[in-house]
PDB file of C-alpha atoms and ligand atoms in Angstrom:
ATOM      1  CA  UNK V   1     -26.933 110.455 230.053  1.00 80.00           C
ATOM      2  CA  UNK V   2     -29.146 110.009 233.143  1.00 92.00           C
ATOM      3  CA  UNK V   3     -26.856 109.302 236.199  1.00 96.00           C
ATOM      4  CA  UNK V   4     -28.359 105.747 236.766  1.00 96.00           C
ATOM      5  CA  UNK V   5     -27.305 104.534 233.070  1.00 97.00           C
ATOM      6  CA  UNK V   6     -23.597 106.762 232.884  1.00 97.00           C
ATOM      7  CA  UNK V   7     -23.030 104.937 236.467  1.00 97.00           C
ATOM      8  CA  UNK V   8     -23.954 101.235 235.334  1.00 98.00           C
ATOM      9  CA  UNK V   9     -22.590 101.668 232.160  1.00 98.00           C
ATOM     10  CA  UNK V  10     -19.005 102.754 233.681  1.00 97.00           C
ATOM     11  CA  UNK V  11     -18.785  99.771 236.391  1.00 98.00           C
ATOM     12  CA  UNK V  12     -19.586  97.520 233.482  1.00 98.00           C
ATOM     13  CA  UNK V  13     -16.754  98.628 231.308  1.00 98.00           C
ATOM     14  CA  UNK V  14     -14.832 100.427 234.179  1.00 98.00           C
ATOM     15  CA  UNK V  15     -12.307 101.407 231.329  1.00 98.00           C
ATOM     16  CA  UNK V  16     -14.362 103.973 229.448  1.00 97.00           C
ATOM     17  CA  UNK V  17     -13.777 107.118 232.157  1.00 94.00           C
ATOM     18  CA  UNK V  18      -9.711 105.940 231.887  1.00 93.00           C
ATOM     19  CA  UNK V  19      -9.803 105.933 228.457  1.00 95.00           C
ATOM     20  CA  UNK V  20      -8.459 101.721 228.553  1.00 97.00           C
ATOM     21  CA  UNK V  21      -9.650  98.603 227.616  1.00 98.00           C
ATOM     22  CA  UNK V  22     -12.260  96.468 229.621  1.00 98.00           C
ATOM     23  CA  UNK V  23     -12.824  92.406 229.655  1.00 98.00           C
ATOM     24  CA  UNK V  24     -16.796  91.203 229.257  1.00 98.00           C
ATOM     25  CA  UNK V  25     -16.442  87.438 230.091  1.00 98.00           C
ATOM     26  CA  UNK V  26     -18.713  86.128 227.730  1.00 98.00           C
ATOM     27  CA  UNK V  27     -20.898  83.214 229.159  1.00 98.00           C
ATOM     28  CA  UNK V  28     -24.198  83.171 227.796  1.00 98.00           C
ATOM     29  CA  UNK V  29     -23.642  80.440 224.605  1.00 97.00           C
ATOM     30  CA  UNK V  30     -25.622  77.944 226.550  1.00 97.00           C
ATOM     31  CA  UNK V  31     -29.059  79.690 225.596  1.00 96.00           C
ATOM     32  CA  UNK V  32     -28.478  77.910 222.458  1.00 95.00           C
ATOM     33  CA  UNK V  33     -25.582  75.591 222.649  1.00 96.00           C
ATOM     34  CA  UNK V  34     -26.822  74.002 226.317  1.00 96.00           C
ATOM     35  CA  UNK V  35     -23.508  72.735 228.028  1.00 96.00           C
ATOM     36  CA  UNK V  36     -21.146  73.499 225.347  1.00 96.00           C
ATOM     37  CA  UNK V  37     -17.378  72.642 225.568  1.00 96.00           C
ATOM     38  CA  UNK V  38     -15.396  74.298 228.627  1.00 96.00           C
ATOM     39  CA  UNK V  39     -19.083  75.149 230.078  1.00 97.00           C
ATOM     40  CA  UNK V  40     -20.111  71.763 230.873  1.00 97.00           C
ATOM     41  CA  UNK V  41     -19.902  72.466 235.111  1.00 97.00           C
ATOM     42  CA  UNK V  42     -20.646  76.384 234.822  1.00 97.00           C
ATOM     43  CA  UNK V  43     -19.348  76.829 237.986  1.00 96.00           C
ATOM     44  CA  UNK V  44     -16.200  75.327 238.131  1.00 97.00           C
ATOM     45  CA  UNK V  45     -15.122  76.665 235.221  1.00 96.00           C
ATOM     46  CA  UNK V  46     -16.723  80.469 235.584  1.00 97.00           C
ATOM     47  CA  UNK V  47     -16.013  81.156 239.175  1.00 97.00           C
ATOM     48  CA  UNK V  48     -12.243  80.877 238.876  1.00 98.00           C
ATOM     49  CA  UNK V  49     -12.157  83.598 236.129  1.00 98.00           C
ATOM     50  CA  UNK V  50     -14.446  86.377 238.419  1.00 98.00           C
ATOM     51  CA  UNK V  51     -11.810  87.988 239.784  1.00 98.00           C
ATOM     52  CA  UNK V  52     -10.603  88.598 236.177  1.00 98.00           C
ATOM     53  CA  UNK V  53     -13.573  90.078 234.983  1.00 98.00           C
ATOM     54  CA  UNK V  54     -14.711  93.559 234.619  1.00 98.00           C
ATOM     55  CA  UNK V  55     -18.233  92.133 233.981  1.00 98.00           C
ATOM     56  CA  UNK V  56     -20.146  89.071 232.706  1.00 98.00           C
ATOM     57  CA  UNK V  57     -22.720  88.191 230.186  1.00 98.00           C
ATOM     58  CA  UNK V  58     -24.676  85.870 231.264  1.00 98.00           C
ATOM     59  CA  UNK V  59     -28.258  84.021 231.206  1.00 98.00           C
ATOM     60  CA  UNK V  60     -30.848  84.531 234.361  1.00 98.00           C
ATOM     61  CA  UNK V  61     -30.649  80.645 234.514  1.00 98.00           C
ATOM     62  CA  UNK V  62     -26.700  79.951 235.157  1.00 98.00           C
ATOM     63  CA  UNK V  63     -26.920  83.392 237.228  1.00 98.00           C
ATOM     64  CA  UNK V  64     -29.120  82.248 239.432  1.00 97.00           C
ATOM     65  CA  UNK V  65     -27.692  78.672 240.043  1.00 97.00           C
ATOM     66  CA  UNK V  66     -23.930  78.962 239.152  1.00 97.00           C
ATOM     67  CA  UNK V  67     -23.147  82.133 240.750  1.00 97.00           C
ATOM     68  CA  UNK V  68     -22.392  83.432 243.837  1.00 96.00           C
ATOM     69  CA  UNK V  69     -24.825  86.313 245.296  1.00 95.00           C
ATOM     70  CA  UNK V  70     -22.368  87.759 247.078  1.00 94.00           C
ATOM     71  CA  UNK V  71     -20.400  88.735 243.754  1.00 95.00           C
ATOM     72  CA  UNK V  72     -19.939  92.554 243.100  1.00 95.00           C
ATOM     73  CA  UNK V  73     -19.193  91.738 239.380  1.00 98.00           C
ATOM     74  CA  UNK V  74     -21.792  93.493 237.337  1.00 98.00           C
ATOM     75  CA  UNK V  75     -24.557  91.410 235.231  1.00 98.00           C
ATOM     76  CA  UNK V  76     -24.609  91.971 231.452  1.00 98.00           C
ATOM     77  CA  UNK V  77     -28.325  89.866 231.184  1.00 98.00           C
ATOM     78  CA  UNK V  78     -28.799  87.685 227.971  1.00 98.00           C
ATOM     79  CA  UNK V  79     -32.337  89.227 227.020  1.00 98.00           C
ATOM     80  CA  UNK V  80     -33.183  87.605 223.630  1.00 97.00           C
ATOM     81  CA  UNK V  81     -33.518  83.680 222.393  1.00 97.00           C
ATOM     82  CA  UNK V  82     -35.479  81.586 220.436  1.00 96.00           C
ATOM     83  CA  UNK V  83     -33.150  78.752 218.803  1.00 93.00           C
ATOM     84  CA  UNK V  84     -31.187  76.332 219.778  1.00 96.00           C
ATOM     85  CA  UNK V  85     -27.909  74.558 216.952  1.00 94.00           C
ATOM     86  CA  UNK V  86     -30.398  71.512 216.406  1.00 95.00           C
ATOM     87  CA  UNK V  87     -31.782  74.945 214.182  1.00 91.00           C
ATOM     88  CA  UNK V  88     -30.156  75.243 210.809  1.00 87.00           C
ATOM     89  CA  UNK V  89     -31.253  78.813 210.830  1.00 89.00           C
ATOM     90  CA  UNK V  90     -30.609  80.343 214.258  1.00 91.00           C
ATOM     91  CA  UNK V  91     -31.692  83.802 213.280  1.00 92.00           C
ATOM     92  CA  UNK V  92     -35.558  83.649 214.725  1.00 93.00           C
ATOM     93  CA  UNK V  93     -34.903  85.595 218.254  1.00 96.00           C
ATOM     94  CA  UNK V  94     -37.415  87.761 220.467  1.00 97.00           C
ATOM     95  CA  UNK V  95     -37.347  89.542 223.354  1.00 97.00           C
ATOM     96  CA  UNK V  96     -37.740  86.515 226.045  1.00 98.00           C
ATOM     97  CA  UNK V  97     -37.074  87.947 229.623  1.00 98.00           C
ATOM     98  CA  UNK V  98     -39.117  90.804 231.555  1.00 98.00           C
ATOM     99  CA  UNK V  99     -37.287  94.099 232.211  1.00 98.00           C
ATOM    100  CA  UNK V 100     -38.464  93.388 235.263  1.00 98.00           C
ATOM    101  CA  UNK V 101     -36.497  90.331 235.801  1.00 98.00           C
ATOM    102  CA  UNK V 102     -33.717  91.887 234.550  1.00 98.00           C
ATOM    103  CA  UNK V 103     -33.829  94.570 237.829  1.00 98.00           C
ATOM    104  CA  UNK V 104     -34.717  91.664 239.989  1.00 97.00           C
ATOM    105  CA  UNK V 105     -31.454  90.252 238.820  1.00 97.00           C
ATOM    106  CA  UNK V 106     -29.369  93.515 239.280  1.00 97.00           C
ATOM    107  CA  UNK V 107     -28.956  93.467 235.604  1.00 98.00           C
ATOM    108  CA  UNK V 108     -26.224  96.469 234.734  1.00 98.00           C
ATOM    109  CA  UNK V 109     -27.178  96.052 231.171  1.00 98.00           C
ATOM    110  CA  UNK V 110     -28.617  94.164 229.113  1.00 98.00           C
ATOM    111  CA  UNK V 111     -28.012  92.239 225.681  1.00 98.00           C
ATOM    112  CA  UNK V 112     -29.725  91.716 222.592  1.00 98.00           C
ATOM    113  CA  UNK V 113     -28.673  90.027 219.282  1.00 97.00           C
ATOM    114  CA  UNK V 114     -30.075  91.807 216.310  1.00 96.00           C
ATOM    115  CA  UNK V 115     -30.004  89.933 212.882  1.00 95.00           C
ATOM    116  CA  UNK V 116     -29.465  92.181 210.438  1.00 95.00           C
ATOM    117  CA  UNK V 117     -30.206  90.711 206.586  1.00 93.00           C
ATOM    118  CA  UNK V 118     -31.346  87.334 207.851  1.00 92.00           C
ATOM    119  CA  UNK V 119     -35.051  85.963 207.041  1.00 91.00           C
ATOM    120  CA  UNK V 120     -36.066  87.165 210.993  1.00 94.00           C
ATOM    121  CA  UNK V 121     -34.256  90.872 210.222  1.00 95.00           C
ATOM    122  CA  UNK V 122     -37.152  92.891 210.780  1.00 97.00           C
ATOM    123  CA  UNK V 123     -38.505  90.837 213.921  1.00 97.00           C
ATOM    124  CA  UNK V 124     -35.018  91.516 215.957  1.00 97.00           C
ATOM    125  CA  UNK V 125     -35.089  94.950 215.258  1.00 97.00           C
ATOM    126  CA  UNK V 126     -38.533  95.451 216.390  1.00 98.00           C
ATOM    127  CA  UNK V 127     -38.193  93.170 219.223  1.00 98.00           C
ATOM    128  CA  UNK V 128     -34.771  95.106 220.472  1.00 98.00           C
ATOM    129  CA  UNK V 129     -36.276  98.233 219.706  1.00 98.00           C
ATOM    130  CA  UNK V 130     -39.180  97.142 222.259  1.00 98.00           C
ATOM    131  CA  UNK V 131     -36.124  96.023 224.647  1.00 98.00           C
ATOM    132  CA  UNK V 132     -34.646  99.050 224.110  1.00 98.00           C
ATOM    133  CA  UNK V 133     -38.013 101.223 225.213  1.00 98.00           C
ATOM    134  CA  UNK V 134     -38.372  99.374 228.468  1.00 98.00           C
ATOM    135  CA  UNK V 135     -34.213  99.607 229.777  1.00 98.00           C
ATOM    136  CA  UNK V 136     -34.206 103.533 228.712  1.00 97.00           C
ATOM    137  CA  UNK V 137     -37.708 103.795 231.416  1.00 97.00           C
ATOM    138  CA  UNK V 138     -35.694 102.057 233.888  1.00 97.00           C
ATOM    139  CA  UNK V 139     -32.016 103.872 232.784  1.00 97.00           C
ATOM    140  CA  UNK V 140     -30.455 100.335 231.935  1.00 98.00           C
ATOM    141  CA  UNK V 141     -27.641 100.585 229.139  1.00 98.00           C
ATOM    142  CA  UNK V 142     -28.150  98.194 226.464  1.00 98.00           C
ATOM    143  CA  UNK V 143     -25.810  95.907 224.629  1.00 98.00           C
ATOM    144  CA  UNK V 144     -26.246  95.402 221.036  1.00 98.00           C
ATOM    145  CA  UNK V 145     -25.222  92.310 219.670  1.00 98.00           C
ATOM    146  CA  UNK V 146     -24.571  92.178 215.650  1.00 97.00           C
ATOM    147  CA  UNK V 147     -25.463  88.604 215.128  1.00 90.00           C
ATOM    148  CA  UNK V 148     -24.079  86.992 212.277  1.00 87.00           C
ATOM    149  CA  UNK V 149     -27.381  85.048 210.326  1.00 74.00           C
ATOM    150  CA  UNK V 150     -26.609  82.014 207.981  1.00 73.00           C
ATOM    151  CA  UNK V 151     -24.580  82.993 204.768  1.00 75.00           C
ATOM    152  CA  UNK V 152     -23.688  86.952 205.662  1.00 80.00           C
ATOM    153  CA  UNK V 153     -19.979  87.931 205.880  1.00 84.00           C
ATOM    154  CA  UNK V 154     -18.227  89.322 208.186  1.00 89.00           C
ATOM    155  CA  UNK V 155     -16.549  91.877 206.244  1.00 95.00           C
ATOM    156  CA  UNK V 156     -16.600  95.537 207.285  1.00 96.00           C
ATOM    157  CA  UNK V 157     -19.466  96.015 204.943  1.00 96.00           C
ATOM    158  CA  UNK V 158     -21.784  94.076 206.525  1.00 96.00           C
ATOM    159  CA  UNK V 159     -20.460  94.415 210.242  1.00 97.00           C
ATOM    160  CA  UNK V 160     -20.705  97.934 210.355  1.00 97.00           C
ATOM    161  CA  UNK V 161     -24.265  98.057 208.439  1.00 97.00           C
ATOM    162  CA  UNK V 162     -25.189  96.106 211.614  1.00 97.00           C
ATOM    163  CA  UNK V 163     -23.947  98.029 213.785  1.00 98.00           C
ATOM    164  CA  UNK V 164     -24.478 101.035 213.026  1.00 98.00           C
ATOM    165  CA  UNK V 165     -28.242  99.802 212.761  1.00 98.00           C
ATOM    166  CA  UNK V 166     -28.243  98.957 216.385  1.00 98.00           C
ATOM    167  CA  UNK V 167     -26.708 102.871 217.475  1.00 98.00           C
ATOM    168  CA  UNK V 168     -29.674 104.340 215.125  1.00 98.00           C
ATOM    169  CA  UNK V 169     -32.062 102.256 217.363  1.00 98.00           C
ATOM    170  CA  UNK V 170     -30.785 103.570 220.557  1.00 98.00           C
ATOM    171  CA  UNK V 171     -28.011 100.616 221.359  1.00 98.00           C
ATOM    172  CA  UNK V 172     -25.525 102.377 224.049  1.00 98.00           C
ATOM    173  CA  UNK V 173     -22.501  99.858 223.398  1.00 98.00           C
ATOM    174  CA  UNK V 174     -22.064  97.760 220.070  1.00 98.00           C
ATOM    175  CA  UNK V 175     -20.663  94.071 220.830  1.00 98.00           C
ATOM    176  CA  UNK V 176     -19.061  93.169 217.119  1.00 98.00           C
ATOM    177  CA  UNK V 177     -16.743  90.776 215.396  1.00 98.00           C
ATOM    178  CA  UNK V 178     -12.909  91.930 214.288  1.00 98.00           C
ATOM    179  CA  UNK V 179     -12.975  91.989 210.560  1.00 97.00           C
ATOM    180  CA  UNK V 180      -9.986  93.826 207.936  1.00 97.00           C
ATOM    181  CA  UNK V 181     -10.543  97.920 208.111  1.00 98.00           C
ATOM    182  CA  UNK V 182     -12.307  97.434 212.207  1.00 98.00           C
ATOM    183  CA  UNK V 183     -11.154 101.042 212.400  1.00 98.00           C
ATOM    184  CA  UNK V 184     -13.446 102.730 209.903  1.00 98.00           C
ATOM    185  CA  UNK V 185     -16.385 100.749 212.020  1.00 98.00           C
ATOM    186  CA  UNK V 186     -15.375 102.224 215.467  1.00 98.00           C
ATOM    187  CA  UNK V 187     -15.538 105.886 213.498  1.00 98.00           C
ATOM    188  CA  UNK V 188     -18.531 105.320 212.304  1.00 98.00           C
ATOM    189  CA  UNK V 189     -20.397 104.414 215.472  1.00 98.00           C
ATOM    190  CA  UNK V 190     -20.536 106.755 218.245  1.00 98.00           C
ATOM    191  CA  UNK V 191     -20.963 104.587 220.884  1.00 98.00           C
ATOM    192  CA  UNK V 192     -18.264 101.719 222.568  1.00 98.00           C
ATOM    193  CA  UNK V 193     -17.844  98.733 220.571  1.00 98.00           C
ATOM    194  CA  UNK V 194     -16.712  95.807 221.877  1.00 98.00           C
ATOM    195  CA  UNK V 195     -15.595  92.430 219.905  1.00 98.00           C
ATOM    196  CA  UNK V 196     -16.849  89.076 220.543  1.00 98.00           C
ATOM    197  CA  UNK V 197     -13.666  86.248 220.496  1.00 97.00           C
ATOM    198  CA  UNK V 198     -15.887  83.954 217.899  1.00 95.00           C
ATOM    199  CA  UNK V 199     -14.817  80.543 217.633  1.00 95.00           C
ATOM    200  CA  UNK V 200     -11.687  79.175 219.508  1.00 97.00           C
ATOM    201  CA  UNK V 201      -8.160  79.803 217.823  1.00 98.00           C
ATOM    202  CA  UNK V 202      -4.621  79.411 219.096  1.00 98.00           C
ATOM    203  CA  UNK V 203      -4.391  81.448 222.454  1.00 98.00           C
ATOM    204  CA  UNK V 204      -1.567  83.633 220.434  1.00 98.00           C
ATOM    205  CA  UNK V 205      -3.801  84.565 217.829  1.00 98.00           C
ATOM    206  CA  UNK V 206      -6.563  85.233 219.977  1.00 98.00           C
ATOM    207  CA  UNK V 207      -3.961  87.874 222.222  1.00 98.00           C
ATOM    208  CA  UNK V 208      -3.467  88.920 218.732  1.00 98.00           C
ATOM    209  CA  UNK V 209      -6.947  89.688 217.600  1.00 98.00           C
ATOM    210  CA  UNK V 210      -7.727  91.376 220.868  1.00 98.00           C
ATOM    211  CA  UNK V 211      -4.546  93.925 220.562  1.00 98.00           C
ATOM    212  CA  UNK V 212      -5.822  94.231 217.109  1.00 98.00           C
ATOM    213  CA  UNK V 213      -9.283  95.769 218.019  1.00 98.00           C
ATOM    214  CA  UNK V 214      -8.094  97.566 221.028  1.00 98.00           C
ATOM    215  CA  UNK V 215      -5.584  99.374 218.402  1.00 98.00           C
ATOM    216  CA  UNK V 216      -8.537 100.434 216.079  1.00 98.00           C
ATOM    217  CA  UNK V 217     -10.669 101.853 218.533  1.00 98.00           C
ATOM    218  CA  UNK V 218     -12.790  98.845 220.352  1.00 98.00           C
ATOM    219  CA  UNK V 219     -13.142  99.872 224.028  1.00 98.00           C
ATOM    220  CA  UNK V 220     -12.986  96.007 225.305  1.00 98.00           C
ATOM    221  CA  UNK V 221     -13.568  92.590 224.433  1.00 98.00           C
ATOM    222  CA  UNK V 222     -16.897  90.491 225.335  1.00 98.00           C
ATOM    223  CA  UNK V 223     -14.855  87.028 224.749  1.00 98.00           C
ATOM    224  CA  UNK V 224     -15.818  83.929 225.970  1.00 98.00           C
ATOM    225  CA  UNK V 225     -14.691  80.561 223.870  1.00 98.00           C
ATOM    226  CA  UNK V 226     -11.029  81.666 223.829  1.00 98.00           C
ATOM    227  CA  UNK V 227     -11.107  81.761 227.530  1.00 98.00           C
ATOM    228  CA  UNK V 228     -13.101  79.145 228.674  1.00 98.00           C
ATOM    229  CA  UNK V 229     -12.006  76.545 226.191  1.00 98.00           C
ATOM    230  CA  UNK V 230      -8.721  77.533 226.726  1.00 98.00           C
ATOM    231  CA  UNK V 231      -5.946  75.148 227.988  1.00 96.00           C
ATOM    232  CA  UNK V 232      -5.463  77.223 231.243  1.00 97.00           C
ATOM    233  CA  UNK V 233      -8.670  79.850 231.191  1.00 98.00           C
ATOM    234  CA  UNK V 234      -7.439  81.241 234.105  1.00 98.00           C
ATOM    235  CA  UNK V 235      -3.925  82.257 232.762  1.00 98.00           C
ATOM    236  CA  UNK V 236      -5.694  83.178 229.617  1.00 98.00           C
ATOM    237  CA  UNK V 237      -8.348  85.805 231.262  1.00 98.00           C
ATOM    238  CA  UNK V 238      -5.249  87.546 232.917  1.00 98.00           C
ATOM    239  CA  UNK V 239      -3.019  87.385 229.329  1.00 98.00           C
ATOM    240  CA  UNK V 240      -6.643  88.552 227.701  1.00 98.00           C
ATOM    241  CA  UNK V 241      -6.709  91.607 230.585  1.00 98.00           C
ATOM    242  CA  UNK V 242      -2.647  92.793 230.285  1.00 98.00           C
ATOM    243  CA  UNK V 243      -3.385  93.363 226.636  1.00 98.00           C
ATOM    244  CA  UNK V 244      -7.218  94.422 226.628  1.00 98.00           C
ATOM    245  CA  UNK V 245      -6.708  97.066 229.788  1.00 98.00           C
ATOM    246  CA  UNK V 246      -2.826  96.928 230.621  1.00 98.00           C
ATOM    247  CA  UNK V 247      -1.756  97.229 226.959  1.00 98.00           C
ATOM    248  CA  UNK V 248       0.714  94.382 227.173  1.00 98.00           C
ATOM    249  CA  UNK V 249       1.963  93.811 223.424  1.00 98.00           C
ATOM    250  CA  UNK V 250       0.367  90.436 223.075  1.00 98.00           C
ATOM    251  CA  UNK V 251       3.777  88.528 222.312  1.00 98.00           C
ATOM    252  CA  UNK V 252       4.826  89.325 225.881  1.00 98.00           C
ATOM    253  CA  UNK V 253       1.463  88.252 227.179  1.00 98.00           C
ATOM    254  CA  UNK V 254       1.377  84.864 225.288  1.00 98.00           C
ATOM    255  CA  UNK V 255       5.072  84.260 226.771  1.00 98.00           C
ATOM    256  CA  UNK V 256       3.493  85.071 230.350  1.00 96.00           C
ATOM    257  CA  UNK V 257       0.505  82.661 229.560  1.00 97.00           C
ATOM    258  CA  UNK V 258       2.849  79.872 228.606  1.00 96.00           C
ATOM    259  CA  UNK V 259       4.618  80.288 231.672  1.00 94.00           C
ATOM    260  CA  UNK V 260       1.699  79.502 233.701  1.00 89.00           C
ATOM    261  CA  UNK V 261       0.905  76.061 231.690  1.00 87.00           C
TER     262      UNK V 261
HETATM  263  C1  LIG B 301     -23.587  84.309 221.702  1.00 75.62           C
HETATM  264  C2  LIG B 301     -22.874  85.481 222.175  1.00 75.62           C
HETATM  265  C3  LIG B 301     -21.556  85.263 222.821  1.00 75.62           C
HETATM  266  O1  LIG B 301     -21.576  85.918 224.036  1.00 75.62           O
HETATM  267  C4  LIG B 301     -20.474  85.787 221.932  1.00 75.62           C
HETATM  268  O2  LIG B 301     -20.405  85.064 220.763  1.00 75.62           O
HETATM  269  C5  LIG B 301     -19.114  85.967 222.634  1.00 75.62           C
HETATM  270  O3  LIG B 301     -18.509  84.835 222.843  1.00 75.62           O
HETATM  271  P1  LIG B 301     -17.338  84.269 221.937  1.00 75.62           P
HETATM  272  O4  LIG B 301     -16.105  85.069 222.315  1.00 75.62           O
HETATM  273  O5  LIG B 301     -17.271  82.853 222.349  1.00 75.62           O
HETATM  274  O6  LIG B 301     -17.677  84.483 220.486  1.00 75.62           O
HETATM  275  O7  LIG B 301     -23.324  86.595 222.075  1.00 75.62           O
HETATM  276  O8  LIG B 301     -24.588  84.716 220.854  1.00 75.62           O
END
């Protein structure tokens, strides 16, 4: 790997050379959800959680109004959109912002959600494999993101058709859901893969589901609704980061995360 890409790639998930876990605050729902729950101020809420954060994924719009310049935390740049919910199917994405942009932004990667088996499949893959083409001239790792399209599972079956899809096409880290059997998915694609929190459930279970993927080979999470809709998202990003890079047993962590209610 081209010095550039190895370099961004390791401050963005500074736990791949220490063979640990690293935390992706995930931020970017607003390119389709607009001020959705716990996101309403983006800066209140996102701000506090920084110095928590190994990176953040983000949109060009909340980075450049909600955040701080003089942040080192590096950029994972929302690069695809398209839909918004009023959309029953949310599947239709393209590539929307300039590489360019992305560099102007000091993007350290960039993201893409890829639809595989939805009616918009083979537009995603084309359009991320054109994403893809333009971050490898600049040496800018790329972020797949196995979107789940209207009525497809997330069972193993489908999740690691996905991604494995997105490593083929030259993806350098695989953002996924947690599903029964994660760890025949992590063997099967030779690249870090990361889970996405999905919908908010009980801060235990959500400790729970992150020790879970960490155990079957995920390198990190890229969560954002069980932290920011949390009842305390700053205790939770810490409880999140003692199991994800600390490998706290996620009992303990809960315990430590009720203690700071
Ligand atoms: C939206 C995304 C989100 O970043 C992703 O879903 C992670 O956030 P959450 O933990 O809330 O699921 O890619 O398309």
């Amino acid at each position: 790997m081209h010095w550039g890409k190895h370099n961004r790639l390791d401050r963005v998930m500074p736990g791949l050379p220490q063979g640990t876990g690293s935390v992706m605050l995930a931020i970017d729902h607003g390119y389709f959800m607009g001020a959705v729950g716990g996101l309403e101020v983006p800066k209140e809420t996102i701000v506090p959680l920084l110095p928590y954060a190994d990176s953040l994924m983000i949109t060009r719009g909340i980075l450049q109004y909600s955040i701080p310049k003089r942040t080192n935390i590096p950029i994972v740049l929302r690069m695809s959109s398209g839909n918004s919910i009023l959309n029953e199917d949310m599947s239709c994405e393209k590539l929307c912002v300039d590489i360019e942009d992305a560099i102007r932004m000091n993007a350290s990667m960039v993201a893409f959600s890829i639809y595989i088996g939805s009616e918009w499949e083979h537009q995603t893959i084309v359009e991320f494999s054109k994403l893809i083409n333009k971050a490898k001239r600049y040496g800018i790792p790329i972020l797949a993101v196995t979107a789940v399209g209207k009525n497809m599972n997330r069972d193993l079956k489908y999740l690691t058709l996905a991604s494995r899809i997105s490593v083929e096409l030259g993806a350098d880290v695989i953002k996924t859901y947690y599903c029964e059997g994660f760890d025949q998915l992590t063997k099967s694609v030779p690249v870090p893969v990361i889970i996405a929190g999905g919908k908010k459930i009980p801060e235990a279970d959500a400790l729970q589901l992150a020790h879970n993927a960490i155990k079957d080979g995920a390198r990190g999470v890229d969560m954002g609704r069980n932290i920011f809709k949390a009842e305390n998202p700053k205790s939770m990003i810490q409880a999140v980061r003692s199991v994800v890079v600390d490998g706290v047993n996620p009992a303990d962590a809960f315990t430590q995360y009720q203690k700071a209610l």
